[in-house]
Amino acid sequence: MKIWYINTFSKGNHHEIYNASILKLCTLCSDEVVAISDKKTLANYCELANIQDSGIHKHSIYCFGQKKRLFLLLSYIWSAMLNIVILFISKRDSVLIYVFNNSFSTSILNRINMLLKRNVLLCLHGELELLSTNQESRKYGVLSKILQFLIIHYFRGDKYSLKMLLMGDSIKRNLEFYLKKKIFNIFVLDHPYIQTTSFINIPTFSSVLKLGTVGTMSVNKGADKYISLLQMVKAEKLQKLQFYVIGKAEGDVYDKLNAVNVIFPCVGEGMCSRESFDKHVSELDYILFFYPVDSYRLTASGAIYDAIMQEIPIISIKNEYFTYLFDKYGKFGYLFDNVDNIFSFIKSGLKRENDFFNFLDIKQKISPEAFLEDFVEIIKK
């Protein structure tokens, strides 16, 4: 079985763990993998997933990247054109895996493939969030509205020649709720995750507990709830607690968090390297999440997997996706209905020595190797 692994959009570290994990799965189930991607990005995936050059046939393409808005639009258009060309030149006996679903080309690929009848699998990511109406979906203004129109237009159809891969049963359930119909060529494979960091949290049982958020902190990611928690801590004069943001803060969020003594270890380092970022994260005792309750209904969270890989318990506002992971793989922290409950929990005497979570078992369950049988079954259908 020959597999064409197709990444015409992602560049640099964009979706790097997921993309590298899918590439790893491809090499595990086939000796004939054709990888089409940006040269440096593909080399990064191979390094992350420990894939030998002899295991794949590489074909380099140019990607614009996603950092500037103009380049982002060009990336979508260029990627869509490449996706269509690749489908036309593909062989009937090959499996085509588009590791990034570009909404600019999805409907066109679907129509073309009704004639070509290729075995095509689209990996669906955050574009599904555009089916909801939250603020995050409007981050890019006009471009997001175009993408929203395209993804809605695709799902309004009643004939699908493409298979679609979602990152969780909870996501499939919510997608069918939003669409108000069942789509029978949708498949589920939880986010496979490869161990990429050498920094693993080792509890020091220090008298000072370090709690922090990971990644960019913004209003959409619950900055107001974080500030509310910090104000409660300050009002109660709780001691021996340090609060962090491992990453950056958008807008005036930085000033507000800085005013309540939140520590930003990455600020001043310029572009924080992955190694430096992982080191700072590994020094936390708990990772905090304040995402809105209705978030991650249609997409997976990469940050939650960082917590698992570094073996750091989470303290989080409960949402459907996190609950799904707890139920399926076992608990790896604490979920609460609101900030008041989080504060009460911290105030009650938080101690790492009271935590008993089997991170090793969870990491084994979400490794690419653990999903191999399911992955093979999906691509053969």
CSV table of C-alpha atoms in Angstrom, one decimal:
chain,number,residue,atom,x,y,z
A,1,MET,CA,0.0,0.0,0.0
A,2,LYS,CA,1.5,3.3,-1.1
A,3,ILE,CA,0.6,6.4,1.0
A,4,TRP,CA,0.9,10.0,-0.2
A,5,TYR,CA,1.4,12.2,2.8
A,6,ILE,CA,0.4,15.7,1.7
A,7,ASN,CA,1.2,18.9,3.6
A,8,THR,CA,0.9,21.9,1.3
A,9,PHE,CA,0.1,24.5,4.0
A,10,SER,CA,1.9,24.1,7.3
A,11,LYS,CA,5.3,25.6,7.6
A,12,GLY,CA,7.7,25.7,10.6
A,13,ASN,CA,6.1,24.6,13.8
A,14,HIS,CA,2.5,25.0,12.7
A,15,HIS,CA,0.7,21.8,13.9
A,16,GLU,CA,4.1,20.2,14.0
A,17,ILE,CA,3.4,17.5,16.6
A,18,TYR,CA,0.1,16.3,15.0
A,19,ASN,CA,1.7,16.4,11.5
A,20,ALA,CA,4.8,14.5,12.6
A,21,SER,CA,2.6,12.0,14.4
A,22,ILE,CA,0.5,11.3,11.3
A,23,LEU,CA,3.7,11.0,9.3
A,24,LYS,CA,5.0,8.5,11.8
A,25,LEU,CA,1.8,6.5,11.5
A,26,CYS,CA,2.2,6.4,7.7
A,27,THR,CA,5.7,5.0,8.0
A,28,LEU,CA,4.6,2.4,10.5
A,29,CYS,CA,1.9,1.0,8.2
A,30,SER,CA,3.6,1.3,4.8
A,31,ASP,CA,7.1,0.9,3.3
A,32,GLU,CA,6.0,3.2,0.4
A,33,VAL,CA,5.4,6.7,1.8
A,34,VAL,CA,5.6,9.7,-0.5
A,35,ALA,CA,5.8,12.9,1.5
A,36,ILE,CA,5.0,16.2,-0.1
A,37,SER,CA,5.8,19.1,2.1
A,38,ASP,CA,8.1,22.2,2.6
A,39,LYS,CA,11.6,20.8,2.8
A,40,LYS,CA,12.7,22.2,6.2
A,41,THR,CA,9.3,21.5,7.7
A,42,LEU,CA,9.4,17.9,6.5
A,43,ALA,CA,12.9,17.5,7.9
A,44,ASN,CA,11.6,18.8,11.3
A,45,TYR,CA,8.8,16.3,11.3
A,46,CYS,CA,11.2,13.4,10.6
A,47,GLU,CA,13.5,14.6,13.4
A,48,LEU,CA,10.6,14.9,15.9
A,49,ALA,CA,9.2,11.5,15.0
A,50,ASN,CA,12.6,9.8,14.7
A,51,ILE,CA,11.9,8.8,11.0
A,52,GLN,CA,14.9,7.7,8.9
A,53,ASP,CA,15.3,9.3,5.5
A,54,SER,CA,15.2,5.8,3.9
A,55,GLY,CA,11.7,5.4,5.1
A,56,ILE,CA,10.1,8.0,2.8
A,57,HIS,CA,10.3,9.5,-0.6
A,58,LYS,CA,10.5,13.2,-0.2
A,59,HIS,CA,9.1,15.8,-2.7
A,60,SER,CA,9.7,19.4,-1.7
A,61,ILE,CA,7.2,22.2,-2.4
A,62,TYR,CA,7.2,25.9,-1.4
A,63,CYS,CA,4.9,27.1,1.4
A,64,PHE,CA,4.4,30.8,2.2
A,65,GLY,CA,4.0,30.4,5.9
A,66,GLN,CA,1.3,31.8,8.2
A,67,LYS,CA,2.9,34.7,10.1
A,68,LYS,CA,1.6,37.7,8.0
A,69,ARG,CA,-2.0,38.1,6.9
A,70,LEU,CA,-1.1,38.6,3.3
A,71,PHE,CA,1.1,35.5,3.3
A,72,LEU,CA,-1.7,33.6,5.1
A,73,LEU,CA,-4.1,34.4,2.2
A,74,LEU,CA,-1.5,33.4,-0.3
A,75,SER,CA,-0.8,30.2,1.6
A,76,TYR,CA,-4.5,29.2,1.4
A,77,ILE,CA,-4.7,29.9,-2.4
A,78,TRP,CA,-1.3,28.3,-3.3
A,79,SER,CA,-2.0,25.3,-1.1
A,80,ALA,CA,-5.4,24.8,-2.7
A,81,MET,CA,-3.9,24.8,-6.2
A,82,LEU,CA,-1.3,22.3,-5.1
A,83,ASN,CA,-3.9,20.1,-3.5
A,84,ILE,CA,-5.9,19.9,-6.7
A,85,VAL,CA,-2.8,19.2,-8.9
A,86,ILE,CA,-1.7,16.4,-6.5
A,87,LEU,CA,-5.1,14.8,-6.7
A,88,PHE,CA,-5.0,14.8,-10.5
A,89,ILE,CA,-1.5,13.3,-10.7
A,90,SER,CA,-2.1,10.7,-8.0
A,91,LYS,CA,-2.3,6.9,-8.7
A,92,ARG,CA,-5.5,4.9,-8.3
A,93,ASP,CA,-3.8,2.4,-6.0
A,94,SER,CA,-2.5,5.0,-3.5
A,95,VAL,CA,-3.9,6.4,-0.3
A,96,LEU,CA,-3.8,10.3,-0.2
A,97,ILE,CA,-3.7,11.8,3.2
A,98,TYR,CA,-4.1,15.6,3.3
A,99,VAL,CA,-2.7,16.3,6.8
A,100,PHE,CA,-4.1,19.9,6.7
A,101,ASN,CA,-7.7,20.4,5.4
A,102,ASN,CA,-7.6,23.6,3.3
A,103,SER,CA,-11.2,24.8,3.1
A,104,PHE,CA,-10.3,26.7,-0.2
A,105,SER,CA,-9.9,23.3,-1.9
A,106,THR,CA,-12.1,20.9,0.0
A,107,SER,CA,-15.3,21.2,-2.1
A,108,ILE,CA,-13.3,21.2,-5.4
A,109,LEU,CA,-11.4,18.1,-4.3
A,110,ASN,CA,-14.7,16.4,-3.4
A,111,ARG,CA,-16.2,17.1,-6.8
A,112,ILE,CA,-13.1,16.0,-8.7
A,113,ASN,CA,-12.8,12.8,-6.7
A,114,MET,CA,-16.3,11.8,-7.5
A,115,LEU,CA,-14.8,11.2,-11.0
A,116,LEU,CA,-11.3,10.0,-10.0
A,117,LYS,CA,-12.5,7.8,-7.1
A,118,ARG,CA,-9.2,8.1,-5.1
A,119,ASN,CA,-8.8,6.9,-1.6
A,120,VAL,CA,-8.5,10.3,0.1
A,121,LEU,CA,-8.4,11.2,3.8
A,122,LEU,CA,-8.7,14.8,5.1
A,123,CYS,CA,-7.4,15.5,8.6
A,124,LEU,CA,-9.7,18.2,10.1
A,125,HIS,CA,-8.3,20.7,12.5
A,126,GLY,CA,-9.4,24.0,14.0
A,127,GLU,CA,-11.3,25.0,10.8
A,128,LEU,CA,-14.3,23.3,12.4
A,129,GLU,CA,-14.4,26.0,15.0
A,130,LEU,CA,-15.6,28.3,12.3
A,131,LEU,CA,-18.9,26.4,12.4
A,132,SER,CA,-19.5,27.9,15.8
A,133,THR,CA,-20.0,31.6,16.6
A,134,ASN,CA,-17.3,32.2,19.3
A,135,GLN,CA,-15.0,35.2,19.1
A,136,GLU,CA,-11.9,33.1,18.2
A,137,SER,CA,-13.5,32.2,14.9
A,138,ARG,CA,-13.4,35.9,13.9
A,139,LYS,CA,-9.7,36.3,14.7
A,140,TYR,CA,-8.7,37.0,11.0
A,141,GLY,CA,-11.8,39.1,10.1
A,142,VAL,CA,-12.6,38.8,6.4
A,143,LEU,CA,-10.4,35.8,5.8
A,144,SER,CA,-12.2,33.8,8.6
A,145,LYS,CA,-15.6,34.7,7.1
A,146,ILE,CA,-14.4,33.3,3.8
A,147,LEU,CA,-13.2,30.2,5.4
A,148,GLN,CA,-16.4,29.9,7.4
A,149,PHE,CA,-18.5,30.2,4.2
A,150,LEU,CA,-16.4,27.5,2.5
A,151,ILE,CA,-16.5,25.0,5.3
A,152,ILE,CA,-20.3,25.5,5.7
A,153,HIS,CA,-20.8,25.2,1.9
A,154,TYR,CA,-18.9,21.9,1.9
A,155,PHE,CA,-20.9,20.3,4.7
A,156,ARG,CA,-24.2,21.5,3.2
A,157,GLY,CA,-23.6,18.9,0.4
A,158,ASP,CA,-25.1,15.5,0.5
A,159,LYS,CA,-22.4,13.6,-1.5
A,160,TYR,CA,-18.9,13.1,-0.1
A,161,SER,CA,-16.1,11.3,-2.0
A,162,LEU,CA,-13.5,12.2,0.7
A,163,LYS,CA,-13.0,10.6,4.1
A,164,MET,CA,-12.7,12.9,7.0
A,165,LEU,CA,-10.6,12.4,10.2
A,166,LEU,CA,-11.6,14.0,13.5
A,167,MET,CA,-9.6,14.1,16.7
A,168,GLY,CA,-12.1,12.6,19.1
A,169,ASP,CA,-15.5,11.1,19.5
A,170,SER,CA,-16.7,14.2,21.4
A,171,ILE,CA,-15.8,16.3,18.4
A,172,LYS,CA,-17.7,14.0,16.0
A,173,ARG,CA,-20.7,14.1,18.3
A,174,ASN,CA,-20.6,18.0,18.4
A,175,LEU,CA,-20.0,18.2,14.6
A,176,GLU,CA,-23.1,16.2,13.9
A,177,PHE,CA,-25.0,18.4,16.4
A,178,TYR,CA,-24.0,21.6,14.5
A,179,LEU,CA,-24.7,20.1,11.1
A,180,LYS,CA,-27.9,18.5,12.3
A,181,LYS,CA,-27.1,15.3,10.3
A,182,LYS,CA,-24.8,12.3,10.3
A,183,ILE,CA,-22.0,11.9,7.8
A,184,PHE,CA,-21.0,8.3,7.3
A,185,ASN,CA,-17.5,8.8,6.0
A,186,ILE,CA,-16.3,10.6,9.1
A,187,PHE,CA,-13.8,8.7,11.1
A,188,VAL,CA,-12.2,9.3,14.5
A,189,LEU,CA,-8.6,9.0,15.6
A,190,ASP,CA,-7.7,10.8,18.9
A,191,HIS,CA,-4.7,13.2,18.6
A,192,PRO,CA,-1.6,11.0,18.4
A,193,TYR,CA,1.3,12.6,20.3
A,194,ILE,CA,5.0,11.9,20.2
A,195,GLN,CA,7.3,12.5,23.0
A,196,THR,CA,9.5,15.4,21.8
A,197,THR,CA,10.8,17.0,24.9
A,198,SER,CA,13.5,15.8,27.3
A,199,PHE,CA,12.1,18.0,30.0
A,200,ILE,CA,9.9,16.0,32.3
A,201,ASN,CA,8.5,17.5,35.5
A,202,ILE,CA,10.0,16.1,38.7
A,203,PRO,CA,8.1,17.3,41.8
A,204,THR,CA,10.4,19.0,44.2
A,205,PHE,CA,7.7,19.2,46.9
A,206,SER,CA,8.9,22.7,47.5
A,207,SER,CA,7.1,24.9,50.0
A,208,VAL,CA,6.4,27.3,47.2
A,209,LEU,CA,4.0,26.0,44.5
A,210,LYS,CA,4.3,27.3,40.9
A,211,LEU,CA,1.1,27.5,38.9
A,212,GLY,CA,0.9,28.8,35.4
A,213,THR,CA,-0.7,28.9,31.9
A,214,VAL,CA,1.0,27.7,28.8
A,215,GLY,CA,1.0,29.5,25.4
A,216,THR,CA,-0.5,32.8,24.5
A,217,MET,CA,-2.8,34.2,27.1
A,218,SER,CA,-5.7,36.2,25.7
A,219,VAL,CA,-9.3,37.2,26.5
A,220,ASN,CA,-10.4,34.3,24.3
A,221,LYS,CA,-8.4,31.9,26.4
A,222,GLY,CA,-9.8,33.0,29.7
A,223,ALA,CA,-7.5,35.9,30.8
A,224,ASP,CA,-10.4,37.5,32.7
A,225,LYS,CA,-10.8,34.3,34.8
A,226,TYR,CA,-7.1,34.1,35.5
A,227,ILE,CA,-7.1,37.7,36.7
A,228,SER,CA,-10.2,36.9,38.9
A,229,LEU,CA,-8.4,34.0,40.5
A,230,LEU,CA,-5.3,36.1,41.2
A,231,GLN,CA,-7.4,38.8,42.8
A,232,MET,CA,-9.0,36.2,45.1
A,233,VAL,CA,-5.6,34.9,46.0
A,234,LYS,CA,-4.4,38.5,46.8
A,235,ALA,CA,-7.5,39.3,48.8
A,236,GLU,CA,-7.1,36.2,51.0
A,237,LYS,CA,-3.3,36.9,51.3
A,238,LEU,CA,-2.5,33.3,50.4
A,239,GLN,CA,1.2,32.6,50.7
A,240,LYS,CA,3.8,30.4,49.1
A,241,LEU,CA,2.2,30.5,45.6
A,242,GLN,CA,3.7,31.8,42.4
A,243,PHE,CA,1.8,32.4,39.2
A,244,TYR,CA,3.2,32.3,35.7
A,245,VAL,CA,2.4,32.7,32.0
A,246,ILE,CA,4.8,30.6,30.0
A,247,GLY,CA,4.4,32.4,26.7
A,248,LYS,CA,3.1,35.9,25.9
A,249,ALA,CA,-0.1,37.9,26.5
A,250,GLU,CA,-2.1,39.7,23.9
A,251,GLY,CA,-3.3,43.3,24.1
A,252,ASP,CA,-3.6,44.9,27.6
A,253,VAL,CA,-3.7,41.4,29.2
A,254,TYR,CA,0.0,41.6,29.9
A,255,ASP,CA,-0.3,44.8,31.9
A,256,LYS,CA,-3.3,43.5,33.9
A,257,LEU,CA,-1.5,40.2,34.7
A,258,ASN,CA,1.8,42.0,35.5
A,259,ALA,CA,-0.1,44.2,37.9
A,260,VAL,CA,-1.0,41.2,40.0
A,261,ASN,CA,2.6,39.9,40.0
A,262,VAL,CA,2.3,37.2,37.3
A,263,ILE,CA,5.8,36.1,36.2
A,264,PHE,CA,6.5,36.0,32.4
A,265,PRO,CA,9.8,34.0,32.1
A,266,CYS,CA,9.7,34.1,28.3
A,267,VAL,CA,9.5,37.9,28.1
A,268,GLY,CA,12.9,39.3,27.5
A,269,GLU,CA,14.2,36.2,25.7
A,270,GLY,CA,13.1,37.5,22.3
A,271,MET,CA,11.7,34.5,20.3
A,272,CYS,CA,11.5,31.9,23.0
A,273,SER,CA,13.0,28.7,21.6
A,274,ARG,CA,11.1,25.4,22.0
A,275,GLU,CA,13.8,24.1,24.3
A,276,SER,CA,13.6,27.2,26.6
A,277,PHE,CA,9.8,27.0,26.5
A,278,ASP,CA,9.7,23.4,27.5
A,279,LYS,CA,12.2,24.0,30.3
A,280,HIS,CA,10.0,26.8,31.7
A,281,VAL,CA,6.9,24.6,31.5
A,282,SER,CA,8.6,21.7,33.2
A,283,GLU,CA,9.3,23.9,36.2
A,284,LEU,CA,5.6,24.4,36.9
A,285,ASP,CA,3.8,22.3,39.6
A,286,TYR,CA,0.4,22.7,37.9
A,287,ILE,CA,-0.7,24.0,34.5
A,288,LEU,CA,-3.8,26.2,34.6
A,289,PHE,CA,-6.5,26.3,31.9
A,290,PHE,CA,-9.3,28.9,31.8
A,291,TYR,CA,-10.8,28.2,28.4
A,292,PRO,CA,-14.5,29.1,28.0
A,293,VAL,CA,-16.8,26.2,28.7
A,294,ASP,CA,-17.9,25.9,25.1
A,295,SER,CA,-14.4,25.8,23.7
A,296,TYR,CA,-12.8,22.7,22.1
A,297,ARG,CA,-16.1,21.3,21.1
A,298,LEU,CA,-15.0,20.9,17.5
A,299,THR,CA,-11.2,20.8,17.8
A,300,ALA,CA,-8.5,19.3,20.0
A,301,SER,CA,-6.2,21.1,22.4
A,302,GLY,CA,-2.4,20.8,21.8
A,303,ALA,CA,-1.6,22.4,25.1
A,304,ILE,CA,-3.4,19.7,27.1
A,305,TYR,CA,-1.0,17.2,25.5
A,306,ASP,CA,2.0,19.2,26.5
A,307,ALA,CA,0.9,18.9,30.1
A,308,ILE,CA,0.6,15.1,29.7
A,309,MET,CA,4.0,14.8,28.0
A,310,GLN,CA,5.7,16.8,30.7
A,311,GLU,CA,3.7,14.9,33.4
A,312,ILE,CA,2.3,18.0,35.0
A,313,PRO,CA,-1.2,17.9,36.5
A,314,ILE,CA,-3.7,20.4,35.2
A,315,ILE,CA,-6.2,22.6,37.1
A,316,SER,CA,-8.9,23.6,34.6
A,317,ILE,CA,-12.3,24.9,34.0
A,318,LYS,CA,-14.3,21.9,32.9
A,319,ASN,CA,-15.1,21.6,29.2
A,320,GLU,CA,-16.4,18.7,27.1
A,321,TYR,CA,-13.1,17.8,25.4
A,322,PHE,CA,-11.1,17.7,28.6
A,323,THR,CA,-13.8,15.6,30.2
A,324,TYR,CA,-13.7,13.3,27.2
A,325,LEU,CA,-10.0,12.8,27.7
A,326,PHE,CA,-10.3,12.2,31.4
A,327,ASP,CA,-13.0,9.5,30.9
A,328,LYS,CA,-11.1,7.8,28.1
A,329,TYR,CA,-7.5,7.8,29.3
A,330,GLY,CA,-7.7,8.5,33.0
A,331,LYS,CA,-7.4,11.6,35.1
A,332,PHE,CA,-4.3,13.8,34.9
A,333,GLY,CA,-5.4,16.7,37.0
A,334,TYR,CA,-8.5,18.4,38.3
A,335,LEU,CA,-11.6,19.9,36.5
A,336,PHE,CA,-13.9,22.5,38.1
A,337,ASP,CA,-17.1,24.2,37.0
A,338,ASN,CA,-15.9,27.7,37.8
A,339,VAL,CA,-13.1,29.9,39.1
A,340,ASP,CA,-14.5,30.0,42.6
A,341,ASN,CA,-14.2,26.3,42.9
A,342,ILE,CA,-10.6,26.5,41.6
A,343,PHE,CA,-9.8,29.1,44.2
A,344,SER,CA,-11.4,26.9,47.0
A,345,PHE,CA,-9.3,24.0,45.9
A,346,ILE,CA,-6.1,26.0,45.9
A,347,LYS,CA,-7.0,27.5,49.3
A,348,SER,CA,-7.7,24.1,50.9
A,349,GLY,CA,-4.0,23.3,50.8
A,350,LEU,CA,-2.7,22.2,47.4
A,351,LYS,CA,0.2,19.7,47.6
A,352,ARG,CA,1.9,17.7,44.9
A,353,GLU,CA,2.5,14.8,47.2
A,354,ASN,CA,-1.3,14.2,47.2
A,355,ASP,CA,-1.4,13.7,43.4
A,356,PHE,CA,-1.4,10.2,42.0
A,357,PHE,CA,-1.7,10.3,38.2
A,358,ASN,CA,-0.5,7.5,35.8
A,359,PHE,CA,1.1,9.8,33.1
A,360,LEU,CA,3.2,6.9,31.7
A,361,ASP,CA,0.1,4.9,31.0
A,362,ILE,CA,-1.6,7.8,29.3
A,363,LYS,CA,1.4,8.6,27.2
A,364,GLN,CA,1.5,5.0,25.9
A,365,LYS,CA,-2.2,5.1,25.1
A,366,ILE,CA,-1.8,8.3,22.9
A,367,SER,CA,1.5,7.3,21.2
A,368,PRO,CA,1.3,6.8,17.4
A,369,GLU,CA,2.0,3.1,17.9
A,370,ALA,CA,-1.1,2.8,20.0
A,371,PHE,CA,-3.3,4.1,17.2
A,372,LEU,CA,-1.7,2.0,14.4
A,373,GLU,CA,-4.4,-0.6,14.1
A,374,ASP,CA,-7.2,1.9,14.0
A,375,PHE,CA,-5.3,4.1,11.5
A,376,VAL,CA,-4.8,1.1,9.2
A,377,GLU,CA,-8.5,0.2,9.4
A,378,ILE,CA,-9.5,3.8,8.5
A,379,ILE,CA,-7.3,4.2,5.5
A,380,LYS,CA,-8.2,0.8,4.1
A,381,LYS,CA,-12.0,1.6,4.1
